[in-house]
Amino acid sequence: MGLLSKKDTALLTDPLADNNPITIQVLGICSALAITAELKASIVMAVSVMFVLGLGNVVISLMRNIIPSKIRIIVQLVVVAALVIIVDLVLKAFAYELSKTLSVFVGLIITNCIIMGRFEAFALGNSPWRSFLDGIGNAAGYGLILVIVGFFRELLGSGTLLGFKVLGDPIEKSGLYAIGYENNGFMLLSPMALIVVGMIIWIQRSRNKALIEEN
Amino acid sequence: MEHIELFFKSIFIDNMVFATFLGMCSYLAVSKKVTTAVGLGAAVIFVLAVTVPLNWLLDQYILKDGALAWLGPEFASYDLSFLSFIMFIATIATMVQLVEIIVEKFSPALYNSLGIFLPLIAVNCAILGGSLFMQSREIPTLGLALTYGVGSGIGWFLAILAIAAIREKIRYSSVPPALRGLGITFIITGLMAIGFMSFGGMLTGGDEKPAEKPAVEAVIKKQEIKKDTKEIVAKNTTLNE
């Protein structure tokens, strides 16, 4: 890996597990929960956030020396809002139905704390290339949780993955349904997202004792 | 009647935290103590009550399809709604700054209790979410927009107050170590959200349609319209030939 030094690789891989934006830094939870009833929506959301965070980090990092610190929040918001408008228009043009399912949550990427958090904590003090890697890494960590939650909720809730009936057909009683398996419709309701994320946090912290909080 | 209905609907049924998961970041971060939670909650009510009606006016007279008609008939064809994200967030950020300055000037006591939370609010998803939902649910009048803003603010306030109280008490229980702090908060919030779902039938008596249906219908309609326009275009081209 000539392109990436050891430090740079750490920027990419740390947010995937030990410094995960959702489970450790507690950033960007709002959108992570509402749209994970389907795997497809989670993947699209993850890719959108990756686009916005990667590019936004680069833009902010390029401007970091000319932004007056008093108005930096407004500048950051304008940069994110512009990028999010691009994502929103692209989704409306090429995946209209999906953009309906995501509804206002695409717009809410603007106030997704993950974005402002990384701008403040990283892009304002680092070079564009490193900021780009940090953005991609954090968005990937965010996307990873989204995909895990989306996977379980779609599999257990409607018995499908990306719309394919992997567990058989509930109406024709084929596959698992032939032996009396039932979908747990409860998984499709939004509160279950919270509980699934809670479980992920539980598993992660019992594997890595250093992360345990003092109540 | 309309107002009362929307008010209770936005507090309980469409609760910002439990139904749509907005403002979760500050909800989780600032809910360790009841007093700070009350401060942030009050600030959210206040800012939502100001920004939702303001953004309603913006949406109605500037951004909507054909909203610029009041400038003259030649402006009626403009649709600026793609700008709504940037306009809404700019309004919110400036309003928050303005509110902060005004409160500091006229009521230092209130500023001391709310002050530190106000800058946090500019990036609280609940605020932008309030305006975006106001836009997507097509709230018809300014008065209703105000009711919606205040109602969702109170809903958020109740949610953060409840979780803060629970977290203060749960300190004395023996939670599994790996679940302490964040994990148990998530699970409690999930359980509270399930509890809040029982308010769903409050206004309609339980025969409310599921929320997904209209969206699907809208998609189908849109596709039909697309088909129709394609056919018309095809007809026109054949006619021209």
Tab-separated table of C-alpha atoms in Angstrom:
chain	number	residue	atom	x	y	z
A	1	MET	CA	0.000	0.000	0.000
A	2	GLY	CA	2.171	2.820	-1.254
A	3	LEU	CA	-0.712	5.262	-1.268
A	4	LEU	CA	-1.665	4.840	2.367
A	5	SER	CA	0.786	5.108	5.230
A	6	LYS	CA	0.134	3.254	8.461
A	7	LYS	CA	-1.501	6.308	10.030
A	8	ASP	CA	-3.755	6.738	7.029
A	9	THR	CA	-4.919	3.139	7.192
A	10	ALA	CA	-5.751	3.651	10.845
A	11	LEU	CA	-7.917	6.621	9.833
A	12	LEU	CA	-9.895	4.302	7.603
A	13	THR	CA	-10.200	1.297	9.867
A	14	ASP	CA	-10.528	2.761	13.371
A	15	PRO	CA	-14.073	4.063	12.896
A	16	LEU	CA	-15.194	0.614	11.765
A	17	ALA	CA	-14.913	-0.896	15.227
A	18	ASP	CA	-13.176	0.700	18.193
A	19	ASN	CA	-14.113	4.256	17.354
A	20	ASN	CA	-17.405	3.623	15.624
A	21	PRO	CA	-19.375	6.854	15.126
A	22	ILE	CA	-22.687	5.340	16.213
A	23	THR	CA	-21.838	2.982	19.043
A	24	ILE	CA	-18.859	4.811	20.568
A	25	GLN	CA	-18.949	8.456	19.536
A	26	VAL	CA	-22.786	8.549	19.662
A	27	LEU	CA	-23.070	10.619	16.506
A	28	GLY	CA	-25.621	10.438	13.739
A	29	ILE	CA	-28.171	8.273	15.445
A	30	CYS	CA	-31.304	10.060	14.288
A	31	SER	CA	-31.163	8.903	10.710
A	32	ALA	CA	-29.614	5.545	11.573
A	33	LEU	CA	-32.777	4.352	13.234
A	34	ALA	CA	-35.657	5.587	11.180
A	35	ILE	CA	-34.752	4.199	7.785
A	36	THR	CA	-33.335	0.767	8.598
A	37	ALA	CA	-36.502	-1.290	8.113
A	38	GLU	CA	-35.149	-2.324	4.691
A	39	LEU	CA	-31.613	-3.251	3.751
A	40	LYS	CA	-31.798	-1.332	0.479
A	41	ALA	CA	-32.718	1.956	2.160
A	42	SER	CA	-29.893	1.491	4.673
A	43	ILE	CA	-27.353	0.940	1.906
A	44	VAL	CA	-28.510	3.988	-0.030
A	45	MET	CA	-28.388	6.080	3.122
A	46	ALA	CA	-24.884	4.829	3.909
A	47	VAL	CA	-23.654	5.676	0.414
A	48	SER	CA	-25.253	9.133	0.560
A	49	VAL	CA	-23.602	9.871	3.879
A	50	MET	CA	-20.276	8.621	2.550
A	51	PHE	CA	-20.527	10.969	-0.423
A	52	VAL	CA	-21.494	13.970	1.721
A	53	LEU	CA	-18.973	13.309	4.479
A	54	GLY	CA	-16.054	12.483	2.177
A	55	LEU	CA	-16.495	15.514	-0.053
A	56	GLY	CA	-17.575	17.826	2.760
A	57	ASN	CA	-14.483	16.979	4.786
A	58	VAL	CA	-12.282	17.818	1.794
A	59	VAL	CA	-14.046	21.128	1.158
A	60	ILE	CA	-13.914	22.202	4.800
A	61	SER	CA	-10.302	21.110	5.065
A	62	LEU	CA	-9.370	23.173	1.998
A	63	MET	CA	-11.083	26.213	3.496
A	64	ARG	CA	-9.925	25.661	7.062
A	65	ASN	CA	-7.468	28.555	7.069
A	66	ILE	CA	-9.841	31.150	5.646
A	67	ILE	CA	-12.997	30.390	7.670
A	68	PRO	CA	-13.349	32.869	10.572
A	69	SER	CA	-13.980	30.736	13.623
A	70	LYS	CA	-17.031	32.732	14.702
A	71	ILE	CA	-19.107	31.908	11.650
A	72	ARG	CA	-17.729	28.448	10.979
A	73	ILE	CA	-20.997	26.684	11.886
A	74	ILE	CA	-22.888	28.581	9.206
A	75	VAL	CA	-20.148	27.922	6.646
A	76	GLN	CA	-20.224	24.210	7.480
A	77	LEU	CA	-24.004	24.102	7.239
A	78	VAL	CA	-23.945	25.746	3.819
A	79	VAL	CA	-21.345	23.290	2.514
A	80	VAL	CA	-23.314	20.290	3.793
A	81	ALA	CA	-26.634	21.664	2.582
A	82	ALA	CA	-25.240	22.125	-0.929
A	83	LEU	CA	-23.922	18.552	-1.011
A	84	VAL	CA	-27.171	17.161	0.383
A	85	ILE	CA	-29.200	18.985	-2.262
A	86	ILE	CA	-27.091	17.191	-4.890
A	87	VAL	CA	-27.767	13.817	-3.249
A	88	ASP	CA	-31.472	14.569	-2.930
A	89	LEU	CA	-31.856	15.590	-6.564
A	90	VAL	CA	-29.883	12.571	-7.790
A	91	LEU	CA	-32.063	10.232	-5.715
A	92	LYS	CA	-35.248	11.868	-6.941
A	93	ALA	CA	-34.076	11.518	-10.535
A	94	PHE	CA	-32.816	7.926	-10.465
A	95	ALA	CA	-34.556	6.219	-7.535
A	96	TYR	CA	-37.839	8.014	-7.014
A	97	GLU	CA	-39.533	5.313	-4.937
A	98	LEU	CA	-36.540	5.003	-2.649
A	99	SER	CA	-36.400	8.751	-2.153
A	100	LYS	CA	-40.047	8.535	-1.035
A	101	THR	CA	-39.167	5.887	1.573
A	102	LEU	CA	-36.262	7.962	2.835
A	103	SER	CA	-38.565	11.039	2.825
A	104	VAL	CA	-37.146	13.837	4.964
A	105	PHE	CA	-34.221	11.783	6.193
A	106	VAL	CA	-32.093	12.694	3.187
A	107	GLY	CA	-32.557	16.332	4.149
A	108	LEU	CA	-31.713	15.480	7.700
A	109	ILE	CA	-28.201	14.415	6.659
A	110	ILE	CA	-27.533	18.167	6.976
A	111	THR	CA	-28.035	18.076	10.715
A	112	ASN	CA	-26.643	14.583	11.088
A	113	CYS	CA	-24.285	15.086	13.997
A	114	ILE	CA	-21.749	12.769	12.377
A	115	ILE	CA	-21.076	15.364	9.702
A	116	MET	CA	-20.725	18.399	11.944
A	117	GLY	CA	-18.835	16.290	14.454
A	118	ARG	CA	-16.184	15.187	11.946
A	119	PHE	CA	-15.912	18.703	10.489
A	120	GLU	CA	-15.275	20.155	13.918
A	121	ALA	CA	-13.076	17.401	15.234
A	122	PHE	CA	-11.020	16.533	12.186
A	123	ALA	CA	-11.404	18.525	8.967
A	124	LEU	CA	-10.729	21.879	10.637
A	125	GLY	CA	-7.264	20.752	11.668
A	126	ASN	CA	-6.008	18.355	9.015
A	127	SER	CA	-4.948	18.252	5.382
A	128	PRO	CA	-7.515	17.479	2.662
A	129	TRP	CA	-6.264	13.947	1.880
A	130	ARG	CA	-6.300	12.856	5.519
A	131	SER	CA	-9.697	14.503	6.011
A	132	PHE	CA	-11.021	12.630	3.007
A	133	LEU	CA	-9.841	9.313	4.455
A	134	ASP	CA	-11.330	10.212	7.839
A	135	GLY	CA	-14.639	11.070	6.192
A	136	ILE	CA	-14.764	7.827	4.228
A	137	GLY	CA	-13.757	5.796	7.283
A	138	ASN	CA	-16.373	7.314	9.551
A	139	ALA	CA	-19.087	7.057	6.937
A	140	ALA	CA	-18.140	3.401	6.489
A	141	GLY	CA	-18.398	2.795	10.225
A	142	TYR	CA	-21.787	4.468	10.210
A	143	GLY	CA	-22.835	2.474	7.158
A	144	LEU	CA	-21.683	-0.774	8.743
A	145	ILE	CA	-24.064	-0.354	11.681
A	146	LEU	CA	-26.852	0.724	9.353
A	147	VAL	CA	-26.372	-2.355	7.177
A	148	ILE	CA	-26.251	-4.710	10.180
A	149	VAL	CA	-29.444	-3.238	11.627
A	150	GLY	CA	-31.128	-3.185	8.228
A	151	PHE	CA	-30.089	-6.798	7.575
A	152	PHE	CA	-31.626	-8.141	10.778
A	153	ARG	CA	-34.743	-6.015	10.612
A	154	GLU	CA	-35.534	-6.977	7.021
A	155	LEU	CA	-34.614	-10.647	7.462
A	156	LEU	CA	-36.611	-11.159	10.657
A	157	GLY	CA	-39.348	-8.678	9.887
A	158	SER	CA	-40.351	-9.510	6.357
A	159	GLY	CA	-38.222	-12.565	5.545
A	160	THR	CA	-36.544	-10.874	2.604
A	161	LEU	CA	-33.132	-9.396	1.812
A	162	LEU	CA	-32.979	-6.542	-0.695
A	163	GLY	CA	-36.471	-7.659	-1.721
A	164	PHE	CA	-35.478	-11.298	-2.450
A	165	LYS	CA	-37.467	-13.891	-0.545
A	166	VAL	CA	-34.567	-15.720	1.074
A	167	LEU	CA	-36.643	-17.610	3.614
A	168	GLY	CA	-39.240	-18.862	1.147
A	169	ASP	CA	-42.708	-17.580	0.338
A	170	PRO	CA	-45.062	-16.914	3.283
A	171	ILE	CA	-48.189	-17.221	1.132
A	172	GLU	CA	-47.307	-20.432	-0.710
A	173	LYS	CA	-45.811	-21.844	2.503
A	174	SER	CA	-42.493	-22.798	0.924
A	175	GLY	CA	-39.028	-22.841	2.461
A	176	LEU	CA	-38.911	-22.133	6.195
A	177	TYR	CA	-42.581	-21.220	6.248
A	178	ALA	CA	-43.470	-24.844	5.430
A	179	ILE	CA	-42.377	-25.865	8.915
A	180	GLY	CA	-44.401	-23.179	10.641
A	181	TYR	CA	-41.996	-20.213	10.712
A	182	GLU	CA	-43.658	-16.803	10.975
A	183	ASN	CA	-42.324	-13.336	10.232
A	184	ASN	CA	-41.920	-11.119	13.249
A	185	GLY	CA	-43.725	-8.007	12.051
A	186	PHE	CA	-42.606	-6.223	15.187
A	187	MET	CA	-39.103	-5.922	13.726
A	188	LEU	CA	-40.461	-3.573	11.075
A	189	LEU	CA	-41.665	-1.062	13.656
A	190	SER	CA	-39.237	1.712	14.472
A	191	PRO	CA	-38.695	1.011	18.211
A	192	MET	CA	-36.995	-2.259	17.321
A	193	ALA	CA	-34.202	-0.340	15.630
A	194	LEU	CA	-33.300	1.147	18.998
A	195	ILE	CA	-33.255	-2.237	20.630
A	196	VAL	CA	-31.159	-3.802	17.848
A	197	VAL	CA	-28.600	-0.982	18.170
A	198	GLY	CA	-28.665	-1.519	21.928
A	199	MET	CA	-27.834	-5.190	21.350
A	200	ILE	CA	-24.972	-4.298	18.996
A	201	ILE	CA	-23.550	-1.978	21.655
A	202	TRP	CA	-23.909	-4.730	24.231
A	203	ILE	CA	-22.072	-7.290	22.104
A	204	GLN	CA	-19.334	-4.851	21.150
A	205	ARG	CA	-18.707	-3.762	24.736
A	206	SER	CA	-18.653	-7.227	26.164
A	207	ARG	CA	-15.993	-8.152	23.598
A	208	ASN	CA	-13.920	-5.078	24.344
A	209	LYS	CA	-13.918	-4.361	28.075
A	210	ALA	CA	-12.055	-1.059	27.656
A	211	LEU	CA	-15.179	0.536	26.236
A	212	ILE	CA	-17.394	-0.101	29.248
A	213	GLU	CA	-18.811	3.078	30.805
A	214	GLU	CA	-18.985	4.045	34.470
A	215	ASN	CA	-22.794	4.182	34.433
B	1	MET	CA	-60.726	21.710	17.016
B	2	GLU	CA	-58.213	21.338	14.210
B	3	HIS	CA	-55.625	23.008	16.384
B	4	ILE	CA	-56.257	20.809	19.405
B	5	GLU	CA	-56.121	17.697	17.238
B	6	LEU	CA	-52.814	18.664	15.603
B	7	PHE	CA	-51.429	19.714	18.979
B	8	PHE	CA	-52.017	16.371	20.646
B	9	LYS	CA	-51.072	14.468	17.524
B	10	SER	CA	-47.676	16.174	17.386
B	11	ILE	CA	-47.044	15.626	21.088
B	12	PHE	CA	-48.032	11.995	21.443
B	13	ILE	CA	-48.615	10.202	18.151
B	14	ASP	CA	-45.906	11.770	16.028
B	15	ASN	CA	-43.577	12.338	18.954
B	16	MET	CA	-40.274	13.659	17.624
B	17	VAL	CA	-38.128	11.240	19.574
B	18	PHE	CA	-40.213	8.097	19.769
B	19	ALA	CA	-41.909	8.073	16.383
B	20	THR	CA	-39.345	9.669	14.099
B	21	PHE	CA	-36.102	9.518	16.122
B	22	LEU	CA	-35.250	13.155	15.615
B	23	GLY	CA	-32.856	14.969	17.885
B	24	MET	CA	-31.475	11.698	19.199
B	25	CYS	CA	-27.914	12.978	19.454
B	26	SER	CA	-28.636	15.688	21.988
B	27	TYR	CA	-31.333	13.502	23.518
B	28	LEU	CA	-28.692	10.925	24.415
B	29	ALA	CA	-25.920	13.356	25.256
B	30	VAL	CA	-27.780	15.819	27.501
B	31	SER	CA	-30.079	13.450	29.395
B	32	LYS	CA	-27.831	12.568	32.308
B	33	LYS	CA	-29.442	15.097	34.673
B	34	VAL	CA	-33.027	16.294	34.900
B	35	THR	CA	-32.137	19.975	35.324
B	36	THR	CA	-30.027	20.227	32.184
B	37	ALA	CA	-32.591	18.177	30.284
B	38	VAL	CA	-35.292	20.672	31.244
B	39	GLY	CA	-33.105	23.537	30.027
B	40	LEU	CA	-32.483	21.979	26.645
B	41	GLY	CA	-36.110	20.905	26.297
B	42	ALA	CA	-37.357	24.425	26.968
B	43	ALA	CA	-34.915	25.818	24.418
B	44	VAL	CA	-36.136	23.313	21.820
B	45	ILE	CA	-39.800	24.252	22.393
B	46	PHE	CA	-38.911	27.903	22.033
B	47	VAL	CA	-36.838	27.546	18.867
B	48	LEU	CA	-39.338	25.200	17.199
B	49	ALA	CA	-42.176	27.625	17.979
B	50	VAL	CA	-40.237	30.385	16.211
B	51	THR	CA	-38.687	28.556	13.259
B	52	VAL	CA	-41.572	26.382	12.076
B	53	PRO	CA	-43.959	29.289	11.369
B	54	LEU	CA	-41.078	31.275	9.880
B	55	ASN	CA	-40.141	28.456	7.536
B	56	TRP	CA	-43.823	27.977	6.731
B	57	LEU	CA	-43.906	31.569	5.477
B	58	LEU	CA	-40.714	30.999	3.470
B	59	ASP	CA	-42.109	27.823	1.965
B	60	GLN	CA	-45.477	29.373	1.136
B	61	TYR	CA	-44.281	32.635	-0.380
B	62	ILE	CA	-40.881	31.821	-1.859
B	63	LEU	CA	-40.035	28.161	-2.234
B	64	LYS	CA	-43.179	26.266	-3.254
B	65	ASP	CA	-44.066	25.520	-6.853
B	66	GLY	CA	-45.724	28.720	-8.081
B	67	ALA	CA	-45.237	30.473	-4.754
B	68	LEU	CA	-43.639	33.500	-6.369
B	69	ALA	CA	-46.921	34.377	-8.115
B	70	TRP	CA	-47.377	37.334	-5.760
B	71	LEU	CA	-44.466	39.050	-7.511
B	72	GLY	CA	-46.336	38.996	-10.800
B	73	PRO	CA	-47.724	36.450	-13.258
B	74	GLU	CA	-44.360	35.961	-15.002
B	75	PHE	CA	-42.890	34.510	-11.798
B	76	ALA	CA	-45.658	31.945	-11.315
B	77	SER	CA	-43.796	29.188	-13.152
B	78	TYR	CA	-40.809	29.064	-10.780
B	79	ASP	CA	-40.349	26.104	-8.423
B	80	LEU	CA	-37.587	26.797	-5.935
B	81	SER	CA	-38.351	23.914	-3.602
B	82	PHE	CA	-34.921	22.350	-4.259
B	83	LEU	CA	-33.502	25.270	-2.278
B	84	SER	CA	-35.570	24.493	0.791
B	85	PHE	CA	-32.834	22.623	2.711
B	86	ILE	CA	-30.393	25.483	2.481
B	87	MET	CA	-33.039	28.147	3.195
B	88	PHE	CA	-34.433	26.296	6.192
B	89	ILE	CA	-31.072	25.641	7.775
B	90	ALA	CA	-29.981	29.240	7.192
B	91	THR	CA	-33.175	30.509	8.848
B	92	ILE	CA	-32.667	28.174	11.767
B	93	ALA	CA	-29.037	29.092	12.279
B	94	THR	CA	-29.722	32.832	12.137
B	95	MET	CA	-32.812	32.557	14.344
B	96	VAL	CA	-30.874	30.644	16.964
B	97	GLN	CA	-28.161	33.285	16.932
B	98	LEU	CA	-30.775	36.043	17.156
B	99	VAL	CA	-32.662	34.382	19.974
B	100	GLU	CA	-29.402	33.970	21.843
B	101	ILE	CA	-28.561	37.674	21.517
B	102	ILE	CA	-32.066	38.806	22.506
B	103	VAL	CA	-32.281	36.515	25.502
B	104	GLU	CA	-28.834	37.583	26.671
B	105	LYS	CA	-29.841	41.236	26.449
B	106	PHE	CA	-33.254	41.110	28.099
B	107	SER	CA	-33.182	38.201	30.473
B	108	PRO	CA	-29.728	37.308	31.771
B	109	ALA	CA	-31.247	34.804	34.214
B	110	LEU	CA	-32.900	32.856	31.416
B	111	TYR	CA	-29.721	33.163	29.378
B	112	ASN	CA	-27.705	31.603	32.148
B	113	SER	CA	-29.983	28.586	32.261
B	114	LEU	CA	-30.587	28.241	28.493
B	115	GLY	CA	-27.485	29.914	27.128
B	116	ILE	CA	-25.138	27.006	26.668
B	117	PHE	CA	-27.816	24.941	24.940
B	118	LEU	CA	-28.784	27.440	22.293
B	119	PRO	CA	-25.791	26.951	19.964
B	120	LEU	CA	-26.287	23.183	20.239
B	121	ILE	CA	-29.783	23.582	18.901
B	122	ALA	CA	-28.787	24.895	15.484
B	123	VAL	CA	-27.583	21.421	14.605
B	124	ASN	CA	-30.327	19.522	16.416
B	125	CYS	CA	-32.131	17.350	13.888
B	126	ALA	CA	-35.433	17.915	15.679
B	127	ILE	CA	-35.466	21.546	14.612
B	128	LEU	CA	-34.739	20.989	10.933
B	129	GLY	CA	-36.955	17.889	11.046
B	130	GLY	CA	-39.848	19.988	12.355
B	131	SER	CA	-39.583	22.301	9.374
B	132	LEU	CA	-39.143	19.476	6.854
B	133	PHE	CA	-42.134	17.552	8.206
B	134	MET	CA	-44.141	20.779	8.162
B	135	GLN	CA	-43.266	21.024	4.473
B	136	SER	CA	-43.872	17.393	3.543
B	137	ARG	CA	-47.165	17.132	5.475
B	138	GLU	CA	-48.408	20.306	3.781
B	139	ILE	CA	-49.704	22.093	6.846
B	140	PRO	CA	-52.273	24.558	5.474
B	141	THR	CA	-52.202	27.682	7.662
B	142	LEU	CA	-49.726	29.758	9.662
B	143	GLY	CA	-51.660	29.143	12.885
B	144	LEU	CA	-51.485	25.391	12.405
B	145	ALA	CA	-47.769	25.638	11.680
B	146	LEU	CA	-47.311	27.418	15.016
B	147	THR	CA	-49.377	24.760	16.778
B	148	TYR	CA	-47.316	22.043	15.122
B	149	GLY	CA	-44.051	23.694	16.156
B	150	VAL	CA	-45.091	24.132	19.784
B	151	GLY	CA	-46.612	20.641	19.925
B	152	SER	CA	-43.541	18.857	18.594
B	153	GLY	CA	-41.362	20.923	20.910
B	154	ILE	CA	-43.401	19.835	23.920
B	155	GLY	CA	-43.260	16.235	22.717
B	156	TRP	CA	-39.459	16.396	22.578
B	157	PHE	CA	-39.377	18.083	25.993
B	158	LEU	CA	-41.468	15.300	27.533
B	159	ALA	CA	-39.260	12.642	25.985
B	160	ILE	CA	-35.976	14.071	27.262
B	161	LEU	CA	-37.488	14.764	30.689
B	162	ALA	CA	-38.668	11.169	30.974
B	163	ILE	CA	-35.372	9.600	29.920
B	164	ALA	CA	-33.376	11.916	32.187
B	165	ALA	CA	-35.508	10.937	35.160
B	166	ILE	CA	-35.110	7.242	34.351
B	167	ARG	CA	-31.357	7.597	33.917
B	168	GLU	CA	-31.044	9.322	37.283
B	169	LYS	CA	-32.826	6.410	38.931
B	170	ILE	CA	-31.147	3.623	36.995
B	171	ARG	CA	-27.808	4.565	38.494
B	172	TYR	CA	-28.824	2.546	41.535
B	173	SER	CA	-29.728	-0.620	39.646
B	174	SER	CA	-27.304	-3.325	38.671
B	175	VAL	CA	-27.174	-3.182	34.897
B	176	PRO	CA	-24.866	-5.692	33.147
B	177	PRO	CA	-21.495	-3.906	32.851
B	178	ALA	CA	-21.333	-4.006	29.058
B	179	LEU	CA	-24.786	-2.487	28.795
B	180	ARG	CA	-24.145	0.412	31.167
B	181	GLY	CA	-24.530	3.962	29.901
B	182	LEU	CA	-25.328	4.050	26.232
B	183	GLY	CA	-26.621	0.523	25.721
B	184	ILE	CA	-29.276	0.553	28.407
B	185	THR	CA	-30.383	4.037	27.348
B	186	PHE	CA	-31.013	2.731	23.863
B	187	ILE	CA	-33.044	-0.177	25.120
B	188	ILE	CA	-35.086	1.962	27.529
B	189	THR	CA	-35.809	4.401	24.725
B	190	GLY	CA	-36.946	1.491	22.574
B	191	LEU	CA	-39.312	0.310	25.279
B	192	MET	CA	-40.629	3.843	25.782
B	193	ALA	CA	-41.182	4.117	22.039
B	194	ILE	CA	-43.213	0.912	22.095
B	195	GLY	CA	-45.231	2.431	24.934
B	196	PHE	CA	-45.812	5.608	22.951
B	197	MET	CA	-47.091	3.578	20.015
B	198	SER	CA	-50.201	2.864	22.058
B	199	PHE	CA	-51.175	6.524	21.606
B	200	GLY	CA	-51.567	5.742	17.910
B	201	GLY	CA	-55.291	5.172	18.087
B	202	MET	CA	-55.966	8.160	20.324
B	203	LEU	CA	-57.559	10.495	17.779
B	204	THR	CA	-58.875	8.180	15.110
B	205	GLY	CA	-60.196	5.393	17.254
B	206	GLY	CA	-57.707	2.951	15.796
B	207	ASP	CA	-58.839	2.947	12.172
B	208	GLU	CA	-55.980	5.087	10.966
B	209	LYS	CA	-54.405	4.023	7.724
B	210	PRO	CA	-50.772	2.888	7.899
B	211	ALA	CA	-48.425	5.665	6.898
B	212	GLU	CA	-46.797	3.818	3.996
B	213	LYS	CA	-49.921	3.537	1.873
B	214	PRO	CA	-50.258	7.128	0.685
B	215	ALA	CA	-46.609	7.196	-0.319
B	216	VAL	CA	-47.006	4.086	-2.449
B	217	GLU	CA	-50.141	5.499	-4.034
B	218	ALA	CA	-48.310	8.712	-4.769
B	219	VAL	CA	-45.532	6.735	-6.443
B	220	ILE	CA	-48.021	4.806	-8.551
B	221	LYS	CA	-49.787	8.007	-9.540
B	222	LYS	CA	-46.497	9.579	-10.464
B	223	GLN	CA	-45.634	6.599	-12.636
B	224	GLU	CA	-49.022	6.805	-14.307
B	225	ILE	CA	-48.523	10.475	-14.959
B	226	LYS	CA	-45.119	9.715	-16.419
B	227	LYS	CA	-46.665	7.079	-18.679
B	228	ASP	CA	-49.386	9.520	-19.738
B	229	THR	CA	-46.918	12.229	-20.574
B	230	LYS	CA	-44.825	9.743	-22.529
B	231	GLU	CA	-47.866	8.711	-24.538
B	232	ILE	CA	-48.803	12.322	-25.171
B	233	VAL	CA	-45.267	13.094	-26.282
B	234	ALA	CA	-45.312	10.056	-28.560
B	235	LYS	CA	-48.665	11.143	-30.034
B	236	ASN	CA	-47.393	14.656	-30.596
B	237	THR	CA	-44.294	13.430	-32.385
B	238	THR	CA	-46.370	11.158	-34.622
B	239	LEU	CA	-48.733	14.037	-35.345
B	240	ASN	CA	-45.830	16.297	-36.223
B	241	GLU	CA	-44.446	13.760	-38.602
